[in-house]
Every structure is written in structure tokens, then in C-alpha cells.
Amino acid sequence: MTAREVEVERERDAREVVNDALSRLDAAEVKRAVSAFARDNPHVAIAAAAGLGFLLGGGLTPRVLSRLGSLATRSYVKSALAQAVELVLDEQTRSQSHLGSSP
């Protein structure tokens, strides 16, 4: 078997598993579960609905993904630099306190 044939076989198996799971679902039971969750967690349900609407409406374009990625990167780098500076300052403070306590 070639790599492509193996990939096609795996995709077919995955589709069968999904179709089998979906065929066992009871629509009424799913509706009851979702309704109960929404009643218990209204803020989460609203946020999930807004997010799903955004995605299905085509809001996740490459431009938006790029901006989200750069925002996350900036946040991470800012946090990492702050930690590094804090560690350096702590180390300097410790070394100065050791020097000052020596006779």
C-alpha cells in the first residue's frame, strides 16, 4: 500500500466512526442536553453561539488570524521579557546583598 492509500483508508475509517456515532444520537436527547446546558450556563451559551456565528459567517479570515496571532505573540513576548527582567533584577539584588553582608 502506498502512503496515499493508507491515508485514504484512515479517512474512510474515521468517516465510518463518525457516521456510526451520529446514527446513534437521538435528536430529542441532544436538544434536551443543549437546552439544559444553556439554562445552567447562559453566558457560556451566548458566547458559544456568538463564536459559532462568527466562524460560520466567515469572520475567521487569514487577516483576522494574523492579527490574533500577532496579538498573542506580543502578549507572550511581553510576559517572557518581564519575567526575564525580574529574574535578572532579583539576581542582582541577591548578589549585592551578599556583597554587603561580607565583612
Short mmCIF file of N, CA, C and O in Angstrom, two decimals:
data_model
loop_
_atom_site.label_atom_id
_atom_site.label_comp_id
_atom_site.label_asym_id
_atom_site.label_seq_id
_atom_site.Cartn_x
_atom_site.Cartn_y
_atom_site.Cartn_z
N MET A 1 0.83 -1.19 0.00
CA MET A 1 0.00 0.00 0.00
C MET A 1 0.87 1.25 0.00
O MET A 1 1.85 1.34 0.73
N THR A 2 0.45 2.22 -0.77
CA THR A 2 1.19 3.48 -0.78
C THR A 2 0.72 4.36 0.39
O THR A 2 -0.29 4.08 1.03
N ALA A 3 1.46 5.43 0.62
CA ALA A 3 1.11 6.34 1.71
C ALA A 3 -0.25 6.98 1.45
O ALA A 3 -1.05 7.16 2.38
N ARG A 4 -0.53 7.28 0.22
CA ARG A 4 -1.83 7.89 -0.14
C ARG A 4 -2.97 6.91 0.13
O ARG A 4 -4.02 7.30 0.64
N GLU A 5 -2.77 5.65 -0.22
CA GLU A 5 -3.81 4.64 0.02
C GLU A 5 -4.07 4.46 1.51
O GLU A 5 -5.21 4.31 1.94
N VAL A 6 -3.01 4.50 2.31
CA VAL A 6 -3.15 4.38 3.76
C VAL A 6 -3.94 5.57 4.30
O VAL A 6 -4.84 5.42 5.13
N GLU A 7 -3.63 6.76 3.78
CA GLU A 7 -4.33 7.97 4.22
C GLU A 7 -5.81 7.90 3.85
O GLU A 7 -6.68 8.24 4.66
N VAL A 8 -6.10 7.45 2.65
CA VAL A 8 -7.50 7.32 2.21
C VAL A 8 -8.23 6.30 3.08
O VAL A 8 -9.37 6.53 3.49
N GLU A 9 -7.56 5.22 3.41
CA GLU A 9 -8.15 4.18 4.26
C GLU A 9 -8.46 4.74 5.66
O GLU A 9 -9.53 4.50 6.22
N ARG A 10 -7.53 5.51 6.22
CA ARG A 10 -7.76 6.10 7.54
C ARG A 10 -8.92 7.08 7.52
O ARG A 10 -9.73 7.13 8.43
N GLU A 11 -8.99 7.89 6.46
CA GLU A 11 -10.09 8.85 6.33
C GLU A 11 -11.43 8.12 6.24
O GLU A 11 -12.40 8.54 6.85
N ARG A 12 -11.46 7.04 5.49
CA ARG A 12 -12.69 6.26 5.35
C ARG A 12 -13.10 5.65 6.70
O ARG A 12 -14.26 5.70 7.09
N ASP A 13 -12.12 5.13 7.44
CA ASP A 13 -12.40 4.57 8.77
C ASP A 13 -12.92 5.65 9.72
O ASP A 13 -13.87 5.42 10.48
N ALA A 14 -12.31 6.82 9.66
CA ALA A 14 -12.74 7.92 10.52
C ALA A 14 -14.17 8.34 10.18
O ALA A 14 -14.98 8.59 11.08
N ARG A 15 -14.49 8.42 8.89
CA ARG A 15 -15.85 8.77 8.48
C ARG A 15 -16.85 7.74 8.97
O ARG A 15 -17.94 8.09 9.42
N GLU A 16 -16.48 6.47 8.90
CA GLU A 16 -17.38 5.41 9.38
C GLU A 16 -17.64 5.55 10.88
O GLU A 16 -18.78 5.38 11.33
N VAL A 17 -16.60 5.84 11.64
CA VAL A 17 -16.76 6.01 13.09
C VAL A 17 -17.69 7.19 13.38
O VAL A 17 -18.60 7.09 14.22
N VAL A 18 -17.48 8.31 12.69
CA VAL A 18 -18.32 9.49 12.90
C VAL A 18 -19.76 9.20 12.50
O VAL A 18 -20.70 9.53 13.23
N ASN A 19 -19.95 8.58 11.34
CA ASN A 19 -21.30 8.26 10.89
C ASN A 19 -22.01 7.31 11.85
O ASN A 19 -23.20 7.46 12.13
N ASP A 20 -21.26 6.34 12.39
CA ASP A 20 -21.83 5.41 13.35
C ASP A 20 -22.26 6.13 14.61
O ASP A 20 -23.36 5.91 15.14
N ALA A 21 -21.40 7.03 15.11
CA ALA A 21 -21.72 7.78 16.32
C ALA A 21 -22.93 8.69 16.09
O ALA A 21 -23.81 8.80 16.95
N LEU A 22 -22.97 9.34 14.93
CA LEU A 22 -24.09 10.22 14.63
C LEU A 22 -25.40 9.46 14.46
O LEU A 22 -26.46 9.97 14.84
N SER A 23 -25.32 8.27 13.92
CA SER A 23 -26.55 7.49 13.74
C SER A 23 -27.13 7.03 15.07
O SER A 23 -28.33 6.80 15.18
N ARG A 24 -26.29 6.92 16.11
CA ARG A 24 -26.77 6.51 17.42
C ARG A 24 -27.30 7.67 18.26
O ARG A 24 -27.88 7.46 19.32
N LEU A 25 -27.09 8.90 17.79
CA LEU A 25 -27.57 10.05 18.54
C LEU A 25 -29.08 10.20 18.39
O LEU A 25 -29.63 10.03 17.31
N ASP A 26 -29.72 10.55 19.48
CA ASP A 26 -31.15 10.84 19.46
C ASP A 26 -31.29 12.36 19.45
O ASP A 26 -30.85 13.04 20.38
N ALA A 27 -31.92 12.89 18.40
CA ALA A 27 -32.03 14.33 18.25
C ALA A 27 -32.75 14.97 19.43
O ALA A 27 -32.35 16.05 19.91
N ALA A 28 -33.76 14.33 19.94
CA ALA A 28 -34.50 14.89 21.07
C ALA A 28 -33.62 14.95 22.32
O ALA A 28 -33.66 15.92 23.08
N GLU A 29 -32.80 13.92 22.53
CA GLU A 29 -31.91 13.90 23.69
C GLU A 29 -30.83 14.98 23.57
O GLU A 29 -30.49 15.64 24.55
N VAL A 30 -30.31 15.17 22.38
CA VAL A 30 -29.31 16.22 22.16
C VAL A 30 -29.93 17.58 22.43
O VAL A 30 -29.33 18.44 23.10
N LYS A 31 -31.15 17.79 21.95
CA LYS A 31 -31.84 19.06 22.17
C LYS A 31 -32.06 19.31 23.65
O LYS A 31 -31.84 20.42 24.15
N ARG A 32 -32.45 18.29 24.39
CA ARG A 32 -32.66 18.42 25.84
C ARG A 32 -31.34 18.76 26.54
O ARG A 32 -31.30 19.62 27.42
N ALA A 33 -30.27 18.08 26.15
CA ALA A 33 -28.98 18.32 26.79
C ALA A 33 -28.48 19.74 26.52
O ALA A 33 -27.98 20.42 27.42
N VAL A 34 -28.61 20.20 25.28
CA VAL A 34 -28.17 21.55 24.94
C VAL A 34 -29.02 22.59 25.65
O VAL A 34 -28.51 23.58 26.18
N SER A 35 -30.32 22.35 25.71
CA SER A 35 -31.21 23.29 26.40
C SER A 35 -30.88 23.36 27.89
O SER A 35 -30.85 24.45 28.48
N ALA A 36 -30.64 22.22 28.49
CA ALA A 36 -30.30 22.19 29.92
C ALA A 36 -28.98 22.92 30.16
O ALA A 36 -28.85 23.68 31.12
N PHE A 37 -28.00 22.69 29.30
CA PHE A 37 -26.71 23.37 29.45
C PHE A 37 -26.89 24.88 29.32
O PHE A 37 -26.32 25.65 30.09
N ALA A 38 -27.69 25.32 28.34
CA ALA A 38 -27.90 26.75 28.11
C ALA A 38 -28.62 27.38 29.30
O ALA A 38 -28.31 28.52 29.68
N ARG A 39 -29.56 26.66 29.90
CA ARG A 39 -30.25 27.19 31.08
C ARG A 39 -29.29 27.31 32.27
O ARG A 39 -29.33 28.28 33.02
N ASP A 40 -28.43 26.31 32.43
CA ASP A 40 -27.49 26.31 33.55
C ASP A 40 -26.32 27.28 33.36
O ASP A 40 -25.77 27.80 34.33
N ASN A 41 -25.92 27.51 32.12
CA ASN A 41 -24.76 28.36 31.81
C ASN A 41 -25.11 29.35 30.70
O ASN A 41 -24.60 29.24 29.58
N PRO A 42 -25.96 30.34 30.97
CA PRO A 42 -26.41 31.22 29.88
C PRO A 42 -25.28 32.05 29.26
O PRO A 42 -25.28 32.24 28.03
N HIS A 43 -24.31 32.49 30.05
CA HIS A 43 -23.22 33.30 29.49
C HIS A 43 -22.35 32.49 28.55
O HIS A 43 -21.93 32.97 27.49
N VAL A 44 -22.08 31.25 28.93
CA VAL A 44 -21.27 30.38 28.08
C VAL A 44 -22.02 30.07 26.78
O VAL A 44 -21.44 30.05 25.69
N ALA A 45 -23.32 29.82 26.89
CA ALA A 45 -24.13 29.52 25.71
C ALA A 45 -24.15 30.69 24.74
O ALA A 45 -24.02 30.51 23.52
N ILE A 46 -24.29 31.90 25.26
CA ILE A 46 -24.30 33.10 24.40
C ILE A 46 -22.94 33.28 23.74
O ILE A 46 -22.85 33.57 22.54
N ALA A 47 -21.87 33.11 24.51
CA ALA A 47 -20.52 33.25 23.95
C ALA A 47 -20.26 32.19 22.87
O ALA A 47 -19.69 32.49 21.82
N ALA A 48 -20.70 30.96 23.13
CA ALA A 48 -20.51 29.90 22.14
C ALA A 48 -21.31 30.18 20.88
O ALA A 48 -20.81 29.98 19.75
N ALA A 49 -22.53 30.66 21.03
CA ALA A 49 -23.35 30.99 19.86
C ALA A 49 -22.73 32.13 19.06
O ALA A 49 -22.70 32.09 17.83
N ALA A 50 -22.23 33.14 19.76
CA ALA A 50 -21.58 34.26 19.06
C ALA A 50 -20.32 33.79 18.33
O ALA A 50 -20.09 34.18 17.18
N GLY A 51 -19.54 32.97 18.98
CA GLY A 51 -18.33 32.45 18.35
C GLY A 51 -18.63 31.59 17.14
O GLY A 51 -17.99 31.71 16.09
N LEU A 52 -19.62 30.74 17.27
CA LEU A 52 -20.01 29.87 16.15
C LEU A 52 -20.55 30.71 14.99
O LEU A 52 -20.22 30.46 13.83
N GLY A 53 -21.35 31.72 15.32
CA GLY A 53 -21.86 32.60 14.27
C GLY A 53 -20.75 33.35 13.57
O GLY A 53 -20.76 33.52 12.35
N PHE A 54 -19.76 33.77 14.33
CA PHE A 54 -18.61 34.47 13.76
C PHE A 54 -17.86 33.55 12.79
O PHE A 54 -17.53 33.95 11.67
N LEU A 55 -17.61 32.31 13.23
CA LEU A 55 -16.89 31.37 12.38
C LEU A 55 -17.68 31.00 11.13
O LEU A 55 -17.14 30.98 10.02
N LEU A 56 -18.96 30.69 11.31
CA LEU A 56 -19.79 30.30 10.17
C LEU A 56 -20.03 31.47 9.23
O LEU A 56 -20.25 31.28 8.03
N GLY A 57 -19.97 32.68 9.75
CA GLY A 57 -20.16 33.87 8.93
C GLY A 57 -18.92 34.27 8.17
O GLY A 57 -18.90 35.28 7.47
N GLY A 58 -17.85 33.51 8.31
CA GLY A 58 -16.63 33.79 7.57
C GLY A 58 -15.75 34.82 8.24
O GLY A 58 -14.90 35.43 7.60
N GLY A 59 -15.93 35.00 9.53
CA GLY A 59 -15.18 36.02 10.24
C GLY A 59 -13.73 35.66 10.49
O GLY A 59 -12.92 36.51 10.80
N LEU A 60 -13.39 34.39 10.38
CA LEU A 60 -12.02 33.96 10.67
C LEU A 60 -11.21 33.91 9.38
O LEU A 60 -10.83 32.87 8.89
N THR A 61 -10.94 35.08 8.85
CA THR A 61 -10.17 35.18 7.62
C THR A 61 -8.68 35.14 7.94
O THR A 61 -8.29 35.32 9.09
N PRO A 62 -7.84 34.93 6.96
CA PRO A 62 -6.39 34.94 7.22
C PRO A 62 -5.91 36.25 7.85
O PRO A 62 -5.03 36.25 8.69
N ARG A 63 -6.53 37.34 7.49
CA ARG A 63 -6.15 38.64 8.06
C ARG A 63 -6.46 38.67 9.56
O ARG A 63 -5.65 39.13 10.37
N VAL A 64 -7.65 38.17 9.93
CA VAL A 64 -8.02 38.13 11.35
C VAL A 64 -7.11 37.17 12.10
O VAL A 64 -6.65 37.46 13.21
N LEU A 65 -6.84 36.00 11.52
CA LEU A 65 -5.93 35.04 12.15
C LEU A 65 -4.56 35.65 12.36
O LEU A 65 -3.94 35.44 13.41
N SER A 66 -4.08 36.39 11.39
CA SER A 66 -2.77 37.03 11.51
C SER A 66 -2.76 38.02 12.66
O SER A 66 -1.82 38.05 13.45
N ARG A 67 -3.81 38.81 12.78
CA ARG A 67 -3.87 39.79 13.86
C ARG A 67 -3.96 39.11 15.22
O ARG A 67 -3.32 39.54 16.18
N LEU A 68 -4.77 38.05 15.30
CA LEU A 68 -4.86 37.32 16.56
C LEU A 68 -3.52 36.70 16.93
O LEU A 68 -3.12 36.72 18.09
N GLY A 69 -2.82 36.17 15.94
CA GLY A 69 -1.51 35.58 16.19
C GLY A 69 -0.50 36.60 16.66
O GLY A 69 0.26 36.36 17.59
N SER A 70 -0.51 37.77 16.03
CA SER A 70 0.45 38.80 16.45
C SER A 70 0.10 39.33 17.84
O SER A 70 0.99 39.62 18.63
N LEU A 71 -1.17 39.43 18.16
CA LEU A 71 -1.58 39.86 19.49
C LEU A 71 -1.13 38.85 20.55
O LEU A 71 -0.57 39.22 21.58
N ALA A 72 -1.34 37.57 20.27
CA ALA A 72 -0.92 36.53 21.20
C ALA A 72 0.60 36.51 21.35
O ALA A 72 1.12 36.36 22.46
N THR A 73 1.30 36.69 20.25
CA THR A 73 2.77 36.70 20.30
C THR A 73 3.28 37.88 21.11
O THR A 73 4.16 37.72 21.96
N ARG A 74 2.70 39.06 20.87
CA ARG A 74 3.11 40.24 21.63
C ARG A 74 2.88 40.05 23.12
O ARG A 74 3.73 40.38 23.94
N SER A 75 1.74 39.48 23.45
CA SER A 75 1.41 39.25 24.86
C SER A 75 2.40 38.28 25.49
O SER A 75 2.88 38.49 26.60
N TYR A 76 2.72 37.21 24.77
CA TYR A 76 3.65 36.21 25.29
C TYR A 76 5.05 36.81 25.45
O TYR A 76 5.70 36.61 26.47
N VAL A 77 5.52 37.53 24.45
CA VAL A 77 6.86 38.11 24.50
C VAL A 77 6.95 39.13 25.63
O VAL A 77 7.94 39.16 26.37
N LYS A 78 5.91 39.95 25.79
CA LYS A 78 5.90 40.93 26.87
C LYS A 78 6.01 40.24 28.22
O LYS A 78 6.80 40.64 29.09
N SER A 79 5.26 39.17 28.40
CA SER A 79 5.29 38.42 29.66
C SER A 79 6.66 37.77 29.88
O SER A 79 7.21 37.81 30.98
N ALA A 80 7.21 37.17 28.83
CA ALA A 80 8.50 36.50 28.95
C ALA A 80 9.61 37.50 29.27
O ALA A 80 10.49 37.23 30.10
N LEU A 81 9.58 38.66 28.63
CA LEU A 81 10.59 39.68 28.91
C LEU A 81 10.46 40.21 30.33
O LEU A 81 11.47 40.43 31.01
N ALA A 82 9.24 40.42 30.79
CA ALA A 82 9.04 40.89 32.16
C ALA A 82 9.59 39.88 33.16
O ALA A 82 10.25 40.26 34.14
N GLN A 83 9.37 38.60 32.92
CA GLN A 83 9.90 37.58 33.81
C GLN A 83 11.42 37.56 33.78
O GLN A 83 12.08 37.41 34.82
N ALA A 84 12.01 37.70 32.59
CA ALA A 84 13.46 37.68 32.47
C ALA A 84 14.08 38.88 33.20
O ALA A 84 15.07 38.73 33.93
N VAL A 85 13.48 40.05 33.03
CA VAL A 85 13.99 41.24 33.72
C VAL A 85 13.86 41.07 35.22
O VAL A 85 14.77 41.40 35.99
N GLU A 86 12.75 40.55 35.66
CA GLU A 86 12.54 40.31 37.09
C GLU A 86 13.58 39.35 37.65
O GLU A 86 14.14 39.58 38.73
N LEU A 87 13.88 38.28 36.92
CA LEU A 87 14.90 37.33 37.37
C LEU A 87 16.28 37.99 37.46
O LEU A 87 17.02 37.77 38.42
N VAL A 88 16.61 38.79 36.46
CA VAL A 88 17.91 39.47 36.46
C VAL A 88 18.00 40.43 37.64
O VAL A 88 19.01 40.47 38.36
N LEU A 89 16.95 41.20 37.87
CA LEU A 89 16.95 42.15 38.99
C LEU A 89 17.02 41.43 40.33
O LEU A 89 17.73 41.86 41.25
N ASP A 90 16.30 40.33 40.47
CA ASP A 90 16.38 39.54 41.70
C ASP A 90 17.79 39.02 41.94
O ASP A 90 18.30 39.04 43.05
N GLU A 91 18.40 38.54 40.87
CA GLU A 91 19.77 38.02 40.97
C GLU A 91 20.74 39.12 41.36
O GLU A 91 21.62 38.92 42.20
N GLN A 92 20.59 40.29 40.77
CA GLN A 92 21.47 41.41 41.12
C GLN A 92 21.26 41.83 42.57
O GLN A 92 22.22 42.11 43.29
N THR A 93 20.02 41.85 43.01
CA THR A 93 19.73 42.22 44.40
C THR A 93 20.35 41.21 45.36
O THR A 93 20.95 41.59 46.37
N ARG A 94 20.23 39.95 45.04
CA ARG A 94 20.83 38.90 45.89
C ARG A 94 22.34 39.02 45.92
O ARG A 94 22.96 38.89 46.98
N SER A 95 22.95 39.23 44.77
CA SER A 95 24.42 39.33 44.74
C SER A 95 24.90 40.57 45.48
O SER A 95 25.92 40.54 46.16
N GLN A 96 24.16 41.68 45.40
CA GLN A 96 24.55 42.88 46.13
C GLN A 96 24.35 42.69 47.62
O GLN A 96 25.14 43.19 48.42
N SER A 97 23.31 41.99 48.02
CA SER A 97 23.09 41.76 49.46
C SER A 97 24.17 40.83 50.01
O SER A 97 24.58 40.97 51.15
N HIS A 98 24.65 39.88 49.21
CA HIS A 98 25.74 39.00 49.65
C HIS A 98 27.05 39.78 49.79
O HIS A 98 27.81 39.56 50.71
N LEU A 99 27.28 40.73 48.87
CA LEU A 99 28.48 41.54 48.94
C LEU A 99 28.45 42.48 50.15
O LEU A 99 29.45 42.71 50.82
N GLY A 100 27.27 43.03 50.43
CA GLY A 100 27.14 43.95 51.54
C GLY A 100 27.21 43.26 52.89
O GLY A 100 27.63 43.84 53.88
N SER A 101 26.88 41.99 52.99
CA SER A 101 26.89 41.28 54.26
C SER A 101 28.27 40.70 54.57
O SER A 101 28.53 40.27 55.67
N SER A 102 29.18 40.70 53.60
CA SER A 102 30.53 40.18 53.84
C SER A 102 31.34 41.18 54.67
O SER A 102 31.25 42.38 54.43
N PRO A 103 32.16 40.71 55.66
CA PRO A 103 32.97 41.63 56.46
C PRO A 103 34.13 42.19 55.71
O PRO A 103 34.64 41.86 54.78
#
